[in-house]
CSV table of C-alpha atoms and ligand atoms in Angstrom, one decimal:
chain,number,residue,atom,x,y,z
A,1339,MET,CA,-79.0,30.7,88.8
A,1340,ASP,CA,-76.9,32.9,91.1
A,1341,VAL,CA,-73.4,31.9,92.3
A,1342,LEU,CA,-70.9,33.6,94.7
A,1343,GLY,CA,-67.4,33.4,93.7
A,1344,ILE,CA,-64.4,33.9,96.0
A,1345,GLU,CA,-60.8,34.5,94.8
A,1346,THR,CA,-57.7,34.6,97.0
A,1347,THR,CA,-54.9,32.6,95.0
A,1348,CYS,CA,-52.5,35.5,94.8
A,1349,ASP,CA,-52.6,39.2,95.7
A,1350,GLU,CA,-56.1,40.2,95.0
A,1351,THR,CA,-59.0,39.4,97.3
A,1352,ALA,CA,-62.2,39.3,95.3
A,1353,ALA,CA,-65.9,38.3,95.6
A,1354,ALA,CA,-68.6,38.5,93.0
A,1355,VAL,CA,-72.1,37.3,92.3
A,1356,VAL,CA,-72.8,36.1,88.8
A,1357,ARG,CA,-76.3,35.1,87.3
A,1358,MET,CA,-76.6,32.7,84.5
A,1359,ARG,CA,-78.4,33.9,81.4
A,1360,PRO,CA,-81.0,31.4,80.0
A,1361,GLU,CA,-79.6,32.1,76.5
A,1362,GLY,CA,-75.9,31.6,77.5
A,1363,GLY,CA,-73.4,33.9,79.0
A,1364,GLY,CA,-73.9,35.6,82.3
A,1365,ASP,CA,-74.6,38.8,84.1
A,1366,ILE,CA,-72.2,40.1,86.7
A,1367,LEU,CA,-74.4,41.3,89.5
A,1368,SER,CA,-71.4,42.4,91.7
A,1369,ASN,CA,-67.6,42.2,91.4
A,1370,GLU,CA,-65.8,43.4,94.5
A,1371,ILE,CA,-62.1,43.5,94.6
A,1372,SER,CA,-59.3,44.5,97.2
A,1373,SER,CA,-55.9,44.7,95.8
A,1374,GLN,CA,-52.8,44.2,98.1
A,1375,VAL,CA,-50.4,45.5,95.5
A,1376,ALA,CA,-49.4,48.4,97.8
A,1377,GLU,CA,-48.5,46.0,100.6
A,1378,HIS,CA,-46.2,44.0,98.4
A,1379,ALA,CA,-44.7,47.0,96.5
A,1380,ALA,CA,-41.8,47.5,98.8
A,1381,TYR,CA,-40.6,43.9,98.4
A,1382,GLY,CA,-40.8,44.0,94.5
A,1383,GLY,CA,-43.0,40.9,94.5
A,1384,VAL,CA,-45.8,39.0,96.3
A,1385,VAL,CA,-44.9,37.9,99.8
A,1386,PRO,CA,-47.0,34.8,100.7
A,1387,GLU,CA,-47.3,35.6,104.5
A,1388,ILE,CA,-48.3,39.1,103.9
A,1389,ALA,CA,-50.8,38.0,101.2
A,1390,ALA,CA,-52.4,35.4,103.5
A,1391,ARG,CA,-53.0,37.8,106.3
A,1392,ALA,CA,-54.2,40.6,104.1
A,1393,HIS,CA,-56.9,38.1,102.5
A,1394,LEU,CA,-58.0,37.2,106.0
A,1395,GLU,CA,-58.4,40.8,107.1
A,1396,VAL,CA,-60.8,41.8,104.2
A,1397,ILE,CA,-62.5,38.7,103.0
A,1398,ASP,CA,-65.7,38.9,105.3
A,1399,ARG,CA,-66.4,42.6,104.4
A,1400,LEU,CA,-65.8,42.1,100.9
A,1401,ILE,CA,-68.2,39.2,100.6
A,1402,ALA,CA,-70.8,41.1,102.5
A,1403,ARG,CA,-70.2,43.9,99.9
A,1404,ALA,CA,-70.6,41.6,97.0
A,1405,LEU,CA,-73.8,40.3,98.3
A,1406,ASP,CA,-75.2,43.8,99.1
A,1407,ALA,CA,-74.2,45.2,95.7
A,1408,ALA,CA,-75.9,42.2,94.0
A,1409,GLY,CA,-79.0,42.9,96.0
A,1410,THR,CA,-79.1,39.3,97.3
A,1411,THR,CA,-78.5,37.2,100.4
A,1412,LEU,CA,-76.6,33.9,101.2
A,1413,ARG,CA,-80.0,32.3,101.3
A,1414,ARG,CA,-81.0,33.2,97.9
A,1415,LEU,CA,-77.7,32.0,96.3
A,1416,ASP,CA,-77.6,28.7,94.3
A,1417,ALA,CA,-74.1,27.8,95.1
A,1418,ILE,CA,-70.9,29.1,96.6
A,1419,ALA,CA,-67.6,28.8,94.7
A,1420,ALA,CA,-64.0,29.5,95.6
A,1421,ALA,CA,-60.7,29.1,93.9
A,1422,ALA,CA,-58.9,26.1,95.5
A,1423,GLY,CA,-55.7,26.6,93.5
A,1424,PRO,CA,-53.2,26.9,92.0
A,1425,GLY,CA,-51.7,29.6,94.0
A,1426,LEU,CA,-50.0,30.6,97.3
A,1427,VAL,CA,-51.4,28.0,99.6
A,1428,GLY,CA,-51.9,30.3,102.6
A,1429,GLY,CA,-54.2,32.7,100.7
A,1430,VAL,CA,-56.1,29.8,98.9
A,1431,ILE,CA,-57.0,28.4,102.4
A,1432,VAL,CA,-58.4,31.7,103.5
A,1433,GLY,CA,-60.9,31.8,100.5
A,1434,LEU,CA,-61.6,28.1,100.4
A,1435,THR,CA,-62.3,27.7,104.1
A,1436,THR,CA,-64.5,30.8,104.1
A,1437,ALA,CA,-66.5,29.4,101.2
A,1438,LYS,CA,-66.9,26.0,102.8
A,1439,ALA,CA,-68.1,27.6,106.1
A,1440,LEU,CA,-70.6,29.8,104.2
A,1441,ALA,CA,-71.9,26.8,102.2
A,1442,LEU,CA,-72.3,24.7,105.4
A,1443,ALA,CA,-74.1,27.3,107.3
A,1444,ALA,CA,-76.4,28.4,104.4
A,1445,ARG,CA,-76.9,24.6,103.2
A,1446,LYS,CA,-75.7,25.5,99.7
A,1447,PRO,CA,-73.6,23.4,97.3
A,1448,PHE,CA,-69.9,24.2,97.3
A,1449,ILE,CA,-67.7,24.3,94.3
A,1450,ALA,CA,-64.0,24.1,94.4
A,1451,VAL,CA,-62.7,26.0,91.2
A,1452,ASN,CA,-59.4,25.8,89.4
A,1453,HIS,CA,-58.1,29.4,89.1
A,1454,LEU,CA,-56.8,28.6,85.5
A,1455,GLU,CA,-60.1,27.2,84.5
A,1456,ALA,CA,-61.7,30.3,85.6
A,1457,HIS,CA,-59.4,32.5,83.5
A,1458,ALA,CA,-60.0,29.9,80.6
A,1459,LEU,CA,-63.7,30.2,80.7
A,1460,THR,CA,-64.2,34.0,81.3
A,1461,ALA,CA,-64.6,34.4,77.5
A,1462,ARG,CA,-68.0,32.4,77.8
A,1463,LEU,CA,-69.2,34.8,80.5
A,1464,THR,CA,-68.4,37.9,78.5
A,1465,ASP,CA,-68.8,36.8,74.9
A,1466,GLY,CA,-70.6,33.4,75.0
A,1467,VAL,CA,-67.8,31.9,73.1
A,1468,ASN,CA,-68.5,28.2,72.1
A,1469,PHE,CA,-66.0,25.2,72.5
A,1470,PRO,CA,-63.5,24.4,71.3
A,1471,TYR,CA,-61.2,27.5,71.4
A,1472,LEU,CA,-57.6,28.5,71.6
A,1473,LEU,CA,-56.7,30.3,74.9
A,1474,LEU,CA,-53.4,32.2,75.5
A,1475,LEU,CA,-53.2,33.0,79.2
A,1476,VAL,CA,-50.4,35.6,79.9
A,1477,SER,CA,-50.1,36.9,83.4
A,1478,GLY,CA,-47.7,37.3,86.2
A,1479,GLY,CA,-48.1,33.7,87.3
A,1480,HIS,CA,-48.9,31.8,84.2
A,1481,THR,CA,-48.1,31.6,80.5
A,1482,GLN,CA,-49.9,29.0,78.6
A,1483,LEU,CA,-51.4,28.1,75.3
A,1484,VAL,CA,-54.4,25.8,75.8
A,1485,ALA,CA,-57.0,24.1,73.7
A,1486,VAL,CA,-60.3,24.7,75.7
A,1487,ASN,CA,-62.4,21.6,74.6
A,1488,GLY,CA,-65.0,21.8,77.3
A,1489,VAL,CA,-65.7,22.4,81.0
A,1490,GLY,CA,-62.9,20.3,82.7
A,1491,ASP,CA,-61.5,19.3,79.3
A,1492,TYR,CA,-58.2,21.0,78.4
A,1493,SER,CA,-55.1,20.2,76.3
A,1494,ARG,CA,-52.0,22.2,77.1
A,1495,LEU,CA,-50.3,23.0,73.8
A,1496,GLY,CA,-47.5,25.0,75.3
A,1497,THR,CA,-46.3,26.5,78.5
A,1498,THR,CA,-43.3,28.5,79.9
A,1499,LEU,CA,-40.2,26.5,80.8
A,1500,ASP,CA,-39.1,29.2,83.2
A,1501,ASP,CA,-40.7,32.7,83.9
A,1502,ALA,CA,-44.2,33.8,83.1
A,1503,VAL,CA,-44.5,36.8,80.5
A,1504,GLY,CA,-45.7,39.2,83.3
A,1505,GLU,CA,-43.0,38.0,85.6
A,1506,ALA,CA,-40.4,38.8,83.0
A,1507,PHE,CA,-41.9,42.3,82.7
A,1508,ASP,CA,-41.7,42.7,86.5
A,1509,LYS,CA,-38.1,41.4,86.6
A,1510,VAL,CA,-36.9,43.7,83.8
A,1511,ALA,CA,-38.7,46.6,85.5
A,1512,LYS,CA,-37.0,45.9,88.7
A,1513,MET,CA,-33.5,45.8,87.1
A,1514,LEU,CA,-34.2,49.0,85.4
A,1515,GLY,CA,-35.3,50.7,88.7
A,1516,LEU,CA,-39.0,51.0,87.7
A,1517,PRO,CA,-41.8,50.3,90.4
A,1518,TYR,CA,-43.7,47.0,91.0
A,1519,PRO,CA,-45.8,45.7,89.3
A,1520,GLY,CA,-43.5,46.5,86.2
A,1521,GLY,CA,-45.6,45.6,83.1
A,1522,PRO,CA,-47.4,49.1,82.9
A,1523,HIS,CA,-44.2,51.0,83.7
A,1524,VAL,CA,-42.2,49.1,81.0
A,1525,GLU,CA,-45.0,49.6,78.4
A,1526,ARG,CA,-45.0,53.4,79.3
A,1527,GLU,CA,-41.3,53.6,79.0
A,1528,ALA,CA,-41.2,51.6,75.7
A,1529,LEU,CA,-43.4,54.3,74.1
A,1530,LYS,CA,-40.5,56.6,74.3
A,1531,GLY,CA,-37.9,54.3,73.3
A,1532,ASN,CA,-36.2,52.8,70.3
A,1533,PRO,CA,-37.1,49.2,69.8
A,1534,THR,CA,-34.1,48.3,67.5
A,1535,ARG,CA,-31.2,49.8,69.7
A,1536,PHE,CA,-30.6,46.6,71.6
A,1537,ASP,CA,-30.4,43.4,69.7
A,1538,LEU,CA,-32.1,41.0,72.1
A,1539,PRO,CA,-32.7,37.3,71.7
A,1540,ARG,CA,-36.0,35.6,70.9
A,1541,PRO,CA,-35.7,32.2,72.6
A,1542,MET,CA,-37.8,29.4,71.1
A,1543,LEU,CA,-38.7,31.5,68.0
A,1544,GLY,CA,-39.7,29.2,65.2
A,1545,ARG,CA,-39.8,26.0,67.4
A,1546,PRO,CA,-42.8,23.7,66.4
A,1547,ALA,CA,-43.8,23.1,70.1
A,1548,ALA,CA,-45.7,26.1,71.5
A,1549,ASP,CA,-43.5,26.6,74.6
A,1550,PHE,CA,-42.0,29.8,75.9
A,1551,SER,CA,-38.7,30.5,77.6
A,1552,LEU,CA,-37.9,33.9,78.9
A,1553,SER,CA,-35.0,33.6,81.3
A,1554,GLY,CA,-32.4,34.1,78.3
A,1555,LEU,CA,-34.2,37.2,77.1
A,1556,LYS,CA,-34.3,38.6,80.7
A,1557,THR,CA,-30.5,38.0,81.3
A,1558,ALA,CA,-29.7,39.6,78.0
A,1559,VAL,CA,-31.5,42.7,79.2
A,1560,ARG,CA,-29.6,42.6,82.3
A,1561,ILE,CA,-26.2,42.2,80.5
A,1562,GLU,CA,-27.1,45.3,78.2
A,1563,ALA,CA,-28.2,47.3,81.2
A,1564,GLU,CA,-24.9,46.6,83.0
A,1565,ARG,CA,-23.0,47.4,79.8
A,1566,VAL,CA,-24.4,50.8,79.3
A,1567,ALA,CA,-24.7,51.8,83.1
A,1568,PRO,CA,-25.2,54.3,84.5
A,1569,LEU,CA,-28.6,54.3,82.8
A,1570,THR,CA,-30.0,57.6,81.4
A,1571,ALA,CA,-33.8,58.0,80.7
A,1572,THR,CA,-33.1,57.3,77.1
A,1573,ASP,CA,-31.3,54.0,77.9
A,1574,VAL,CA,-34.2,52.9,80.0
A,1575,GLY,CA,-36.8,53.7,77.3
A,1576,ASP,CA,-34.7,52.0,74.6
A,1577,LEU,CA,-34.2,48.8,76.8
A,1578,CYS,CA,-37.9,48.7,77.5
A,1579,ALA,CA,-38.9,49.2,73.9
A,1580,SER,CA,-36.3,46.5,72.8
A,1581,PHE,CA,-37.5,44.1,75.4
A,1582,GLN,CA,-41.2,44.6,74.6
A,1583,ALA,CA,-40.5,44.2,70.9
A,1584,ALA,CA,-38.8,40.8,71.6
A,1585,ILE,CA,-41.8,39.8,73.8
A,1586,ILE,CA,-44.2,40.7,70.9
A,1587,ASP,CA,-42.3,38.6,68.4
A,1588,LEU,CA,-42.3,35.7,70.9
A,1589,ILE,CA,-46.0,35.9,71.7
A,1590,VAL,CA,-47.0,36.1,68.1
A,1591,ASP,CA,-44.7,33.3,67.1
A,1592,ARG,CA,-45.8,31.1,70.0
A,1593,ALA,CA,-49.5,31.8,69.4
A,1594,ARG,CA,-48.8,30.7,65.7
A,1595,ALA,CA,-47.3,27.4,67.0
A,1596,GLY,CA,-50.3,27.0,69.3
A,1597,LEU,CA,-52.7,27.4,66.6
A,1598,ARG,CA,-51.0,24.9,64.4
A,1599,ALA,CA,-51.1,22.3,67.3
A,1600,PHE,CA,-54.8,23.2,67.9
A,1601,ARG,CA,-55.6,22.6,64.2
A,1602,GLU,CA,-53.9,19.2,64.2
A,1603,ARG,CA,-56.0,18.1,67.0
A,1604,LYS,CA,-59.4,20.0,66.7
A,1605,GLY,CA,-59.6,21.9,63.5
A,1606,HIS,CA,-60.4,25.5,63.4
A,1607,PRO,CA,-61.1,27.1,66.8
A,1608,GLU,CA,-64.2,29.0,67.5
A,1609,ALA,CA,-62.1,31.7,68.8
A,1610,PHE,CA,-58.8,32.9,69.9
A,1611,VAL,CA,-59.2,34.0,73.6
A,1612,VAL,CA,-56.4,36.0,75.4
A,1613,ALA,CA,-56.5,36.7,79.0
A,1614,GLY,CA,-54.1,37.6,81.9
A,1615,GLY,CA,-52.7,41.0,83.0
A,1616,VAL,CA,-50.2,41.2,80.2
A,1617,ALA,CA,-53.1,41.4,77.7
A,1618,SER,CA,-53.7,44.9,78.9
A,1619,ASN,CA,-50.6,45.9,77.1
A,1620,ALA,CA,-51.7,48.0,74.0
A,1621,ALA,CA,-48.7,47.1,71.8
A,1622,ILE,CA,-49.2,43.4,72.6
A,1623,ARG,CA,-53.0,43.6,71.9
A,1624,ARG,CA,-52.3,45.3,68.5
A,1625,ALA,CA,-49.9,42.6,67.5
A,1626,ILE,CA,-52.3,39.9,68.6
A,1627,ALA,CA,-55.1,41.5,66.7
A,1628,ARG,CA,-53.0,41.6,63.6
A,1629,PHE,CA,-52.1,38.0,64.0
A,1630,ALA,CA,-55.7,36.9,64.6
A,1631,GLY,CA,-56.9,38.9,61.5
A,1632,GLU,CA,-54.3,37.2,59.3
A,1633,ALA,CA,-55.1,33.7,60.8
A,1634,GLY,CA,-59.0,34.3,60.3
A,1635,LEU,CA,-59.6,34.0,63.9
A,1636,ARG,CA,-62.2,35.5,66.0
A,1637,LEU,CA,-60.4,37.4,68.6
A,1638,VAL,CA,-61.9,37.7,72.2
A,1639,ILE,CA,-60.1,39.6,74.9
A,1640,PRO,CA,-62.4,40.2,77.9
A,1641,PRO,CA,-62.1,43.6,79.5
A,1642,PRO,CA,-59.0,44.3,81.6
A,1643,ASN,CA,-60.8,43.9,84.9
A,1644,LEU,CA,-61.9,40.4,84.0
A,1645,CYS,CA,-58.6,39.6,82.4
A,1646,THR,CA,-56.8,39.9,85.6
A,1647,ASP,CA,-57.6,38.0,88.8
A,1648,ASN,CA,-61.3,38.7,89.8
A,1649,GLY,CA,-64.4,37.0,91.6
A,1650,ALA,CA,-66.7,37.0,88.7
A,1651,MET,CA,-64.5,34.3,86.8
A,1652,ILE,CA,-64.8,32.1,89.8
A,1653,ALA,CA,-68.5,32.5,90.1
A,1654,TRP,CA,-68.9,32.0,86.5
A,1655,THR,CA,-66.9,28.7,86.6
A,1656,GLY,CA,-69.2,27.7,89.6
A,1657,ILE,CA,-72.2,28.2,87.2
A,1658,GLU,CA,-70.5,26.2,84.4
A,1659,ARG,CA,-69.8,23.3,86.8
A,1660,LEU,CA,-73.0,23.5,88.8
A,1661,ARG,CA,-75.1,23.1,85.7
A,1662,LEU,CA,-73.2,19.9,85.0
A,1663,GLY,CA,-73.8,18.7,88.5
A,1664,LEU,CA,-70.1,19.1,89.4
A,1665,ILE,CA,-70.2,20.0,93.0
A,1666,ASP,CA,-67.5,19.2,95.6
A,1667,ASP,CA,-67.5,18.2,99.3
A,1668,MET,CA,-66.0,19.6,102.4
A,1669,THR,CA,-62.9,17.5,102.1
A,1670,PHE,CA,-61.6,19.4,99.1
A,1671,ALA,CA,-58.1,20.6,100.0
A,1672,ALA,CA,-56.2,23.7,98.8
A,1673,ARG,CA,-53.9,22.8,95.8
A,1674,PRO,CA,-50.8,24.9,95.4
A,1675,ARG,CA,-50.2,23.2,92.0
A,1676,TRP,CA,-53.2,22.3,89.8
A,1677,PRO,CA,-52.6,21.9,86.1
A,1678,LEU,CA,-55.5,22.4,83.7
A,1679,ASP,CA,-54.3,19.5,81.6
A,1680,THR,CA,-53.5,16.6,84.0
A,1681,ASN,CA,-52.0,14.6,81.1
A,1682,ALA,CA,-49.4,17.2,80.2
A,1683,GLU,CA,-46.0,16.6,81.3
A,1684,PRO,CA,-44.9,18.7,84.4
A,1685,VAL,CA,-42.3,21.4,83.7
A,1686,GLN,CA,-39.4,21.0,86.0
A,1687,HIS,CA,-38.8,24.7,86.8
A,1688,GLY,CA,-41.9,26.3,85.3
A,1689,LYS,CA,-45.2,27.5,86.8
A,1690,ALA,CA,-47.5,25.3,85.0
B,846,LIG,O1,-53.3,38.6,85.7
B,846,LIG,P1,-52.6,39.4,86.6
B,846,LIG,O2,-53.2,40.6,87.2
B,846,LIG,O3,-52.1,38.6,87.9
B,846,LIG,C1,-51.7,37.4,87.9
B,846,LIG,O4,-50.5,37.2,87.6
B,846,LIG,O5,-52.5,36.3,88.1
B,846,LIG,O6,-51.3,39.8,85.8
B,846,LIG,C2,-50.3,40.7,86.5
B,846,LIG,C3,-49.1,40.7,85.6
B,846,LIG,C4,-47.9,41.4,86.1
B,846,LIG,O7,-46.8,40.7,85.9
B,846,LIG,C5,-47.9,42.8,85.5
B,846,LIG,O8,-46.6,43.3,85.4
B,846,LIG,C6,-48.4,42.3,84.2
B,846,LIG,O9,-49.4,41.3,84.4
B,846,LIG,N1,-49.1,43.4,83.3
B,846,LIG,C7,-48.4,43.9,82.3
B,846,LIG,C8,-49.1,45.1,81.8
B,846,LIG,N2,-50.1,45.3,82.9
B,846,LIG,C9,-49.9,44.2,83.7
B,846,LIG,N3,-47.5,43.5,81.5
B,846,LIG,C10,-47.1,44.1,80.3
B,846,LIG,N4,-47.9,45.3,80.0
B,846,LIG,C11,-48.8,45.8,80.7
B,846,LIG,N5,-49.4,47.0,80.4
B,847,LIG,ZN1,-54.7,34.6,87.6
């Protein structure tokens, strides 16, 4: 079974072909991506109008490249999947409409994929993980702890009440004069810094509910930065190291709370899966590995290019849904918001 997956919910245009393995898991036959990071860098964040136009400019060629690289054609595909949300609606419409048009023209099943579900299921593509498992998704747009019970079956155990973890990295980077996206720059500066120089708050630490709140930490960094300004290179390093140390404490503590909630509902998880751009931070990975070891969890972190936004995760989710007969019709509209767990309380100011 071969499925084409198309991703356009944020600032990456991506298309991939994935083949299902009979024994479980999948083979990525192609995985093309065109990043718009450079186009948004000057604005310090993703500009929705620029994103939508940039997707439109590259999507046709990108899909052609993905089919070529996979050595296949539209006619030989079993289905066409596209992320239908959550995300920036202008970009989502570009990918979704393209996928529908191709599916109509080639008379193939069309599958509307939840971008968050695609992140959640990637560990089954890469490592054949069985249900149920605990997922920590930490990216620029999302921060959630989720019990992944089955395809289409998720329980949100925790979410951020304000900023996503990656977003907090990006905002701290911006206030310290580091380039966008800030995560890798903060990580690099933190290597040179003293993580104990600034005593920063760890909001929600020790709370039983597995939620995050990052705006207080971000504000504390701003206050400290203003207090010691003008900032020397040492100050920047120490602020980054102190911020990252606080984030690490929070992630581990919130994961522990998520694991407790998971065990109450489902018993021991088959794995602890971590995904999202923030998972490429080496110090965070080390802390997570230590936590997983102590908790007796099988830790699965997909490779960085499959942790961040990509087409293969959309294609794989298409496969997972297609084999359950879950196909969609042409009336499926783009969804700027589309929670994984529809029973979870919406968060007033969050991103869930
Ligand atoms: O998953 P992703 O590529 O895109 C989405 O948000 O969907 O995640 C990007 C986010 C950005 O906020 C970026 O600053 C953060 O992940 N990030 C990092 C690191 N690399 C990327 N944060 C901390 N440390 C890193 N090394
Ligand atoms: Zn994403």
